[in-house]
């Protein structure tokens, strides 16, 4: 059974780009006679707001989408992520990272290839770690690529199927290169989990067979493939789609203050007009 999802974060109102992504996944599920899920990715409680979450439901319903209930909300499943994190920590695949953002930026700057380099680090010597823990210093949990590579005997067997396209036209069987992301954070200092871990736990838990999302997350698939291997979870098929560009050729994004679906609605545009404009007439 084909199962896909749309997984927005309620950190703002949805714009056309979200509409395009949601419709792409929804129509794919319909074409395949499969299931379409909505998932609210709200682990970052400081940036998420209930009114944005309510607006996601309202705007998607207005666009004509329907989805299964109950809707999974990540903040209701922190224990699931903590369990996965514990499992990885017990296998020494993680280390505590006390560095600040600025220290990370400096470490990357001074690496041989500078900005090209993704951050790689290692656990502190036990005495120093203990001292900093006792002092109550906050830390993130990072995945050690070095330990992960050793645990799996290399990354060569890590592949995934791309049925859409990556930003450089990647398509078909892709060899995952988790090195691209460096030692990713799996539990942030502030929230106790991080995006990649929550996504792989949820996709597996919800039986997602097809991950349909924007090309901006293509690189994330490389890291997520590694996490699936480490946690013994199935790998879905990926379909990354092109990002919708505005009239100026730039992609729609929250931070560019793209016009939101509700603004368009208030301006009198109909859902049918938006759907047509997005290619789902
Ligand atoms: N929550 C992510 C976002 O809003 C999407 C996660 C995913 O589709 O894997 O960008």
mmCIF file of C-alpha atoms and ligand atoms in Angstrom:
data_model
loop_
_atom_site.group_PDB
_atom_site.id
_atom_site.type_symbol
_atom_site.label_atom_id
_atom_site.label_comp_id
_atom_site.label_asym_id
_atom_site.label_seq_id
_atom_site.Cartn_x
_atom_site.Cartn_y
_atom_site.Cartn_z
ATOM 1 C CA UNK A 1 0.000 0.000 0.000
ATOM 2 C CA UNK A 2 1.304 3.418 -1.045
ATOM 3 C CA UNK A 3 1.545 5.759 1.951
ATOM 4 C CA UNK A 4 2.807 9.314 1.739
ATOM 5 C CA UNK A 5 2.691 12.399 3.897
ATOM 6 C CA UNK A 6 2.915 16.156 4.027
ATOM 7 C CA UNK A 7 4.871 17.249 7.083
ATOM 8 C CA UNK A 8 4.853 20.992 7.675
ATOM 9 C CA UNK A 9 6.169 22.817 10.716
ATOM 10 C CA UNK A 10 3.649 25.232 12.221
ATOM 11 C CA UNK A 11 6.086 28.132 12.319
ATOM 12 C CA UNK A 12 4.182 30.352 9.913
ATOM 13 C CA UNK A 13 1.310 30.375 7.452
ATOM 14 C CA UNK A 14 1.451 28.150 4.390
ATOM 15 C CA UNK A 15 2.312 29.760 1.057
ATOM 16 C CA UNK A 16 2.002 28.508 -2.521
ATOM 17 C CA UNK A 17 5.174 26.411 -2.192
ATOM 18 C CA UNK A 18 3.598 24.415 0.634
ATOM 19 C CA UNK A 19 0.395 24.134 -1.353
ATOM 20 C CA UNK A 20 2.328 22.704 -4.277
ATOM 21 C CA UNK A 21 4.134 20.181 -2.077
ATOM 22 C CA UNK A 22 0.959 19.100 -0.296
ATOM 23 C CA UNK A 23 -0.966 18.739 -3.563
ATOM 24 C CA UNK A 24 1.884 16.780 -5.162
ATOM 25 C CA UNK A 25 1.825 14.258 -2.316
ATOM 26 C CA UNK A 26 -1.962 14.168 -2.094
ATOM 27 C CA UNK A 27 -2.457 13.591 -5.831
ATOM 28 C CA UNK A 28 0.261 10.924 -5.874
ATOM 29 C CA UNK A 29 -1.564 9.039 -3.120
ATOM 30 C CA UNK A 30 -4.832 9.376 -4.996
ATOM 31 C CA UNK A 31 -3.304 8.142 -8.269
ATOM 32 C CA UNK A 32 -1.788 5.162 -6.490
ATOM 33 C CA UNK A 33 -4.990 4.356 -4.586
ATOM 34 C CA UNK A 34 -2.915 4.897 -1.450
ATOM 35 C CA UNK A 35 -3.065 6.836 1.799
ATOM 36 C CA UNK A 36 -2.208 10.465 2.455
ATOM 37 C CA UNK A 37 -1.131 11.590 5.923
ATOM 38 C CA UNK A 38 -0.612 14.985 7.463
ATOM 39 C CA UNK A 39 2.075 15.271 10.137
ATOM 40 C CA UNK A 40 2.729 18.303 12.265
ATOM 41 C CA UNK A 41 6.463 18.751 12.857
ATOM 42 C CA UNK A 42 6.431 20.820 15.996
ATOM 43 C CA UNK A 43 9.405 19.700 18.069
ATOM 44 C CA UNK A 44 10.613 23.280 18.292
ATOM 45 C CA UNK A 45 8.025 24.567 20.727
ATOM 46 C CA UNK A 46 9.493 28.073 20.797
ATOM 47 C CA UNK A 47 8.894 28.632 17.074
ATOM 48 C CA UNK A 48 5.618 26.724 16.659
ATOM 49 C CA UNK A 49 2.258 28.280 17.422
ATOM 50 C CA UNK A 50 -1.208 26.722 17.783
ATOM 51 C CA UNK A 51 -2.726 29.300 15.428
ATOM 52 C CA UNK A 52 -0.338 28.219 12.660
ATOM 53 C CA UNK A 53 -1.232 24.594 13.269
ATOM 54 C CA UNK A 54 -4.948 25.382 13.038
ATOM 55 C CA UNK A 55 -4.266 27.377 9.862
ATOM 56 C CA UNK A 56 -2.506 24.382 8.263
ATOM 57 C CA UNK A 57 -5.691 22.335 8.654
ATOM 58 C CA UNK A 58 -7.852 25.171 7.425
ATOM 59 C CA UNK A 59 -5.724 26.082 4.391
ATOM 60 C CA UNK A 60 -5.215 22.494 3.217
ATOM 61 C CA UNK A 61 -8.916 21.726 3.578
ATOM 62 C CA UNK A 62 -9.667 24.891 1.583
ATOM 63 C CA UNK A 63 -7.356 23.616 -1.169
ATOM 64 C CA UNK A 64 -9.465 20.473 -1.284
ATOM 65 C CA UNK A 65 -7.182 18.054 0.536
ATOM 66 C CA UNK A 66 -8.376 15.372 2.916
ATOM 67 C CA UNK A 67 -6.215 13.284 5.211
ATOM 68 C CA UNK A 68 -6.420 10.568 7.787
ATOM 69 C CA UNK A 69 -7.061 11.296 11.440
ATOM 70 C CA UNK A 70 -5.734 11.416 14.052
ATOM 71 C CA UNK A 71 -2.975 13.642 12.717
ATOM 72 C CA UNK A 72 0.398 12.807 14.197
ATOM 73 C CA UNK A 73 1.921 15.687 16.084
ATOM 74 C CA UNK A 74 5.610 15.235 16.836
ATOM 75 C CA UNK A 75 5.437 16.943 20.219
ATOM 76 C CA UNK A 76 3.144 14.097 21.362
ATOM 77 C CA UNK A 77 5.854 11.542 20.607
ATOM 78 C CA UNK A 78 8.961 12.822 22.343
ATOM 79 C CA UNK A 79 9.319 9.495 24.158
ATOM 80 C CA UNK A 80 9.649 7.640 20.825
ATOM 81 C CA UNK A 81 12.513 9.916 19.791
ATOM 82 C CA UNK A 82 14.154 9.641 23.213
ATOM 83 C CA UNK A 83 14.077 5.847 22.880
ATOM 84 C CA UNK A 84 15.771 5.926 19.479
ATOM 85 C CA UNK A 85 18.325 8.373 20.810
ATOM 86 C CA UNK A 86 19.079 6.154 23.801
ATOM 87 C CA UNK A 87 19.553 3.182 21.528
ATOM 88 C CA UNK A 88 22.101 5.033 19.411
ATOM 89 C CA UNK A 89 23.844 6.466 22.486
ATOM 90 C CA UNK A 90 24.145 3.023 24.080
ATOM 91 C CA UNK A 91 25.863 1.786 20.934
ATOM 92 C CA UNK A 92 28.366 4.676 21.195
ATOM 93 C CA UNK A 93 27.174 6.177 17.938
ATOM 94 C CA UNK A 94 26.575 9.582 19.512
ATOM 95 C CA UNK A 95 28.624 12.051 21.470
ATOM 96 C CA UNK A 96 27.764 15.068 23.553
ATOM 97 C CA UNK A 97 28.662 18.354 21.900
ATOM 98 C CA UNK A 98 28.925 21.373 24.169
ATOM 99 C CA UNK A 99 30.017 23.785 21.447
ATOM 100 C CA UNK A 100 28.132 26.948 20.746
ATOM 101 C CA UNK A 101 27.059 27.928 17.243
ATOM 102 C CA UNK A 102 29.945 30.356 17.050
ATOM 103 C CA UNK A 103 32.461 27.681 18.080
ATOM 104 C CA UNK A 104 31.097 25.342 15.411
ATOM 105 C CA UNK A 105 31.400 28.064 12.773
ATOM 106 C CA UNK A 106 34.994 28.706 13.862
ATOM 107 C CA UNK A 107 35.826 24.996 13.805
ATOM 108 C CA UNK A 108 34.500 24.741 10.247
ATOM 109 C CA UNK A 109 36.365 27.891 9.163
ATOM 110 C CA UNK A 110 39.657 26.550 10.389
ATOM 111 C CA UNK A 111 39.149 23.107 8.772
ATOM 112 C CA UNK A 112 41.382 22.413 5.724
ATOM 113 C CA UNK A 113 38.601 23.030 3.223
ATOM 114 C CA UNK A 114 36.909 25.767 5.209
ATOM 115 C CA UNK A 115 33.289 26.355 4.377
ATOM 116 C CA UNK A 116 33.223 23.235 2.202
ATOM 117 C CA UNK A 117 33.672 21.094 5.248
ATOM 118 C CA UNK A 118 30.761 19.756 7.313
ATOM 119 C CA UNK A 119 31.378 19.645 11.032
ATOM 120 C CA UNK A 120 32.986 16.491 12.446
ATOM 121 C CA UNK A 121 33.923 16.191 16.089
ATOM 122 C CA UNK A 122 34.286 13.704 18.885
ATOM 123 C CA UNK A 123 33.449 13.163 22.529
ATOM 124 C CA UNK A 124 35.419 15.183 25.070
ATOM 125 C CA UNK A 125 37.837 13.374 27.341
ATOM 126 C CA UNK A 126 35.721 11.826 30.150
ATOM 127 C CA UNK A 127 37.053 14.089 32.900
ATOM 128 C CA UNK A 128 36.270 17.255 30.983
ATOM 129 C CA UNK A 129 32.862 15.946 29.989
ATOM 130 C CA UNK A 130 32.053 15.160 33.592
ATOM 131 C CA UNK A 131 33.166 18.577 34.729
ATOM 132 C CA UNK A 132 30.983 20.307 32.154
ATOM 133 C CA UNK A 133 28.009 18.061 32.906
ATOM 134 C CA UNK A 134 28.398 18.751 36.632
ATOM 135 C CA UNK A 135 28.482 22.470 35.843
ATOM 136 C CA UNK A 136 25.132 22.044 34.117
ATOM 137 C CA UNK A 137 26.383 23.119 30.695
ATOM 138 C CA UNK A 138 23.902 22.395 27.909
ATOM 139 C CA UNK A 139 24.892 19.985 25.170
ATOM 140 C CA UNK A 140 23.565 18.552 21.918
ATOM 141 C CA UNK A 141 23.852 14.904 20.909
ATOM 142 C CA UNK A 142 25.636 14.493 17.591
ATOM 143 C CA UNK A 143 25.894 11.421 15.418
ATOM 144 C CA UNK A 144 29.506 10.317 15.047
ATOM 145 C CA UNK A 145 30.030 9.550 11.353
ATOM 146 C CA UNK A 146 33.251 7.825 12.230
ATOM 147 C CA UNK A 147 31.554 5.425 14.637
ATOM 148 C CA UNK A 148 28.564 4.969 12.332
ATOM 149 C CA UNK A 149 30.847 4.057 9.455
ATOM 150 C CA UNK A 150 32.642 1.529 11.620
ATOM 151 C CA UNK A 151 29.366 0.050 12.901
ATOM 152 C CA UNK A 152 28.078 -0.492 9.370
ATOM 153 C CA UNK A 153 31.403 -1.520 7.876
ATOM 154 C CA UNK A 154 31.284 1.462 5.483
ATOM 155 C CA UNK A 155 28.572 3.420 3.740
ATOM 156 C CA UNK A 156 28.762 1.611 0.385
ATOM 157 C CA UNK A 157 25.584 -0.405 0.918
ATOM 158 C CA UNK A 158 23.533 2.701 1.708
ATOM 159 C CA UNK A 159 21.384 3.464 -1.284
ATOM 160 C CA UNK A 160 17.947 4.883 -1.868
ATOM 161 C CA UNK A 161 15.568 5.151 -4.800
ATOM 162 C CA UNK A 162 14.922 8.633 -6.080
ATOM 163 C CA UNK A 163 11.841 8.713 -8.282
ATOM 164 C CA UNK A 164 11.859 12.481 -8.569
ATOM 165 C CA UNK A 165 14.959 14.606 -9.000
ATOM 166 C CA UNK A 166 17.597 16.023 -6.719
ATOM 167 C CA UNK A 167 18.753 19.609 -7.301
ATOM 168 C CA UNK A 168 21.472 18.419 -9.704
ATOM 169 C CA UNK A 169 19.094 16.085 -11.562
ATOM 170 C CA UNK A 170 19.904 13.046 -9.392
ATOM 171 C CA UNK A 171 17.486 10.260 -10.239
ATOM 172 C CA UNK A 172 17.216 6.493 -9.834
ATOM 173 C CA UNK A 173 19.361 4.504 -7.454
ATOM 174 C CA UNK A 174 21.386 6.945 -5.374
ATOM 175 C CA UNK A 175 24.408 6.070 -3.269
ATOM 176 C CA UNK A 176 23.850 7.886 0.015
ATOM 177 C CA UNK A 177 26.630 10.206 1.111
ATOM 178 C CA UNK A 178 25.893 10.991 4.740
ATOM 179 C CA UNK A 179 29.301 12.678 4.888
ATOM 180 C CA UNK A 180 27.658 15.688 3.244
ATOM 181 C CA UNK A 181 25.934 16.612 6.475
ATOM 182 C CA UNK A 182 28.849 15.925 8.818
ATOM 183 C CA UNK A 183 28.125 14.885 12.394
ATOM 184 C CA UNK A 184 24.508 15.981 12.429
ATOM 185 C CA UNK A 185 22.757 16.983 15.627
ATOM 186 C CA UNK A 186 20.184 14.365 16.625
ATOM 187 C CA UNK A 187 19.135 16.058 19.832
ATOM 188 C CA UNK A 188 19.267 19.800 20.095
ATOM 189 C CA UNK A 189 20.350 21.484 23.301
ATOM 190 C CA UNK A 190 16.973 23.101 23.726
ATOM 191 C CA UNK A 191 14.448 20.507 22.566
ATOM 192 C CA UNK A 192 16.037 17.109 23.168
ATOM 193 C CA UNK A 193 15.501 15.845 19.619
ATOM 194 C CA UNK A 194 16.222 17.165 16.133
ATOM 195 C CA UNK A 195 14.645 17.077 12.701
ATOM 196 C CA UNK A 196 16.411 14.069 11.108
ATOM 197 C CA UNK A 197 15.781 11.706 13.996
ATOM 198 C CA UNK A 198 12.118 12.642 14.401
ATOM 199 C CA UNK A 199 11.505 12.248 10.658
ATOM 200 C CA UNK A 200 12.975 8.763 10.326
ATOM 201 C CA UNK A 201 11.241 7.508 13.464
ATOM 202 C CA UNK A 202 7.911 8.897 12.261
ATOM 203 C CA UNK A 203 8.189 7.798 8.639
ATOM 204 C CA UNK A 204 8.853 4.252 9.817
ATOM 205 C CA UNK A 205 6.237 4.375 12.587
ATOM 206 C CA UNK A 206 3.597 5.608 10.162
ATOM 207 C CA UNK A 207 4.513 3.097 7.466
ATOM 208 C CA UNK A 208 5.386 5.806 4.943
ATOM 209 C CA UNK A 209 6.396 4.138 1.678
ATOM 210 C CA UNK A 210 6.979 7.327 -0.360
ATOM 211 C CA UNK A 211 8.542 10.530 0.911
ATOM 212 C CA UNK A 212 7.379 13.308 -1.392
ATOM 213 C CA UNK A 213 8.858 16.726 -0.631
ATOM 214 C CA UNK A 214 10.872 19.624 -2.030
ATOM 215 C CA UNK A 215 14.361 19.353 -3.452
ATOM 216 C CA UNK A 216 15.672 21.486 -0.610
ATOM 217 C CA UNK A 217 15.467 18.303 1.470
ATOM 218 C CA UNK A 218 17.318 16.054 -0.967
ATOM 219 C CA UNK A 219 20.514 16.237 1.063
ATOM 220 C CA UNK A 220 18.519 15.297 4.147
ATOM 221 C CA UNK A 221 17.716 11.948 2.498
ATOM 222 C CA UNK A 222 21.425 11.042 2.612
ATOM 223 C CA UNK A 223 21.530 11.509 6.372
ATOM 224 C CA UNK A 224 18.126 9.941 6.916
ATOM 225 C CA UNK A 225 19.190 6.852 4.946
ATOM 226 C CA UNK A 226 22.067 6.387 7.361
ATOM 227 C CA UNK A 227 19.789 6.729 10.380
ATOM 228 C CA UNK A 228 17.404 4.154 8.918
ATOM 229 C CA UNK A 229 20.296 1.718 8.594
ATOM 230 C CA UNK A 230 21.518 2.355 12.129
ATOM 231 C CA UNK A 231 18.044 1.989 13.638
ATOM 232 C CA UNK A 232 17.038 -0.986 11.482
ATOM 233 C CA UNK A 233 14.165 0.924 9.887
ATOM 234 C CA UNK A 234 12.857 0.480 6.343
ATOM 235 C CA UNK A 235 13.876 2.986 3.668
ATOM 236 C CA UNK A 236 11.028 4.667 1.830
ATOM 237 C CA UNK A 237 11.183 5.641 -1.833
ATOM 238 C CA UNK A 238 11.967 9.327 -2.305
ATOM 239 C CA UNK A 239 10.352 11.722 -4.749
ATOM 240 C CA UNK A 240 11.864 15.151 -4.425
ATOM 241 C CA UNK A 241 10.137 17.782 -6.490
ATOM 242 C CA UNK A 242 11.346 21.086 -7.850
ATOM 243 C CA UNK A 243 10.740 24.101 -5.700
ATOM 244 C CA UNK A 244 8.064 26.379 -6.930
ATOM 245 C CA UNK A 245 9.456 29.658 -8.199
ATOM 246 C CA UNK A 246 7.632 32.967 -7.981
ATOM 247 C CA UNK A 247 7.258 35.392 -10.879
ATOM 248 C CA UNK A 248 10.733 36.760 -10.060
ATOM 249 C CA UNK A 249 12.181 33.273 -10.493
ATOM 250 C CA UNK A 250 12.971 32.980 -6.794
ATOM 251 C CA UNK A 251 11.564 30.132 -4.735
ATOM 252 C CA UNK A 252 8.649 30.745 -2.425
ATOM 253 C CA UNK A 253 9.722 30.754 1.156
ATOM 254 C CA UNK A 254 8.397 31.855 4.484
ATOM 255 C CA UNK A 255 11.385 34.018 5.144
ATOM 256 C CA UNK A 256 10.899 35.960 1.908
ATOM 257 C CA UNK A 257 7.441 36.806 3.161
ATOM 258 C CA UNK A 258 5.834 35.041 0.211
ATOM 259 C CA UNK A 259 2.135 35.704 0.018
ATOM 260 C CA UNK A 260 0.345 33.145 2.168
ATOM 261 C CA UNK A 261 -2.563 30.991 1.064
ATOM 262 C CA UNK A 262 -4.826 32.829 3.469
ATOM 263 C CA UNK A 263 -3.807 36.199 2.061
ATOM 264 C CA UNK A 264 -4.606 34.927 -1.422
ATOM 265 C CA UNK A 265 -7.944 33.681 -0.146
ATOM 266 C CA UNK A 266 -8.689 37.022 1.492
ATOM 267 C CA UNK A 267 -7.836 38.724 -1.782
ATOM 268 C CA UNK A 268 -10.661 36.743 -3.319
ATOM 269 C CA UNK A 269 -8.716 34.019 -5.116
ATOM 270 C CA UNK A 270 -10.522 30.709 -5.188
ATOM 271 C CA UNK A 271 -9.003 27.353 -4.332
ATOM 272 C CA UNK A 272 -9.677 26.242 -7.918
ATOM 273 C CA UNK A 273 -7.610 29.167 -9.228
ATOM 274 C CA UNK A 274 -4.667 28.328 -6.981
ATOM 275 C CA UNK A 275 -4.845 24.665 -7.886
ATOM 276 C CA UNK A 276 -4.804 25.538 -11.568
ATOM 277 C CA UNK A 277 -1.930 27.944 -11.093
ATOM 278 C CA UNK A 278 0.007 25.210 -9.329
ATOM 279 C CA UNK A 279 -0.661 22.754 -12.138
ATOM 280 C CA UNK A 280 -3.401 20.729 -10.465
ATOM 281 C CA UNK A 281 -6.323 22.040 -12.464
HETATM 282 N N1 LIG B 1 9.044 19.591 8.415
HETATM 283 C C1 LIG B 1 9.870 19.743 7.258
HETATM 284 C C2 LIG B 1 9.657 21.108 6.658
HETATM 285 O O1 LIG B 1 8.662 21.747 6.936
HETATM 286 C C3 LIG B 1 9.611 18.688 6.211
HETATM 287 C C4 LIG B 1 10.083 17.362 6.620
HETATM 288 C C5 LIG B 1 10.053 16.309 5.529
HETATM 289 O O2 LIG B 1 9.214 16.364 4.605
HETATM 290 O O3 LIG B 1 10.830 15.380 5.621
HETATM 291 O O4 LIG B 1 10.484 21.555 5.890
#
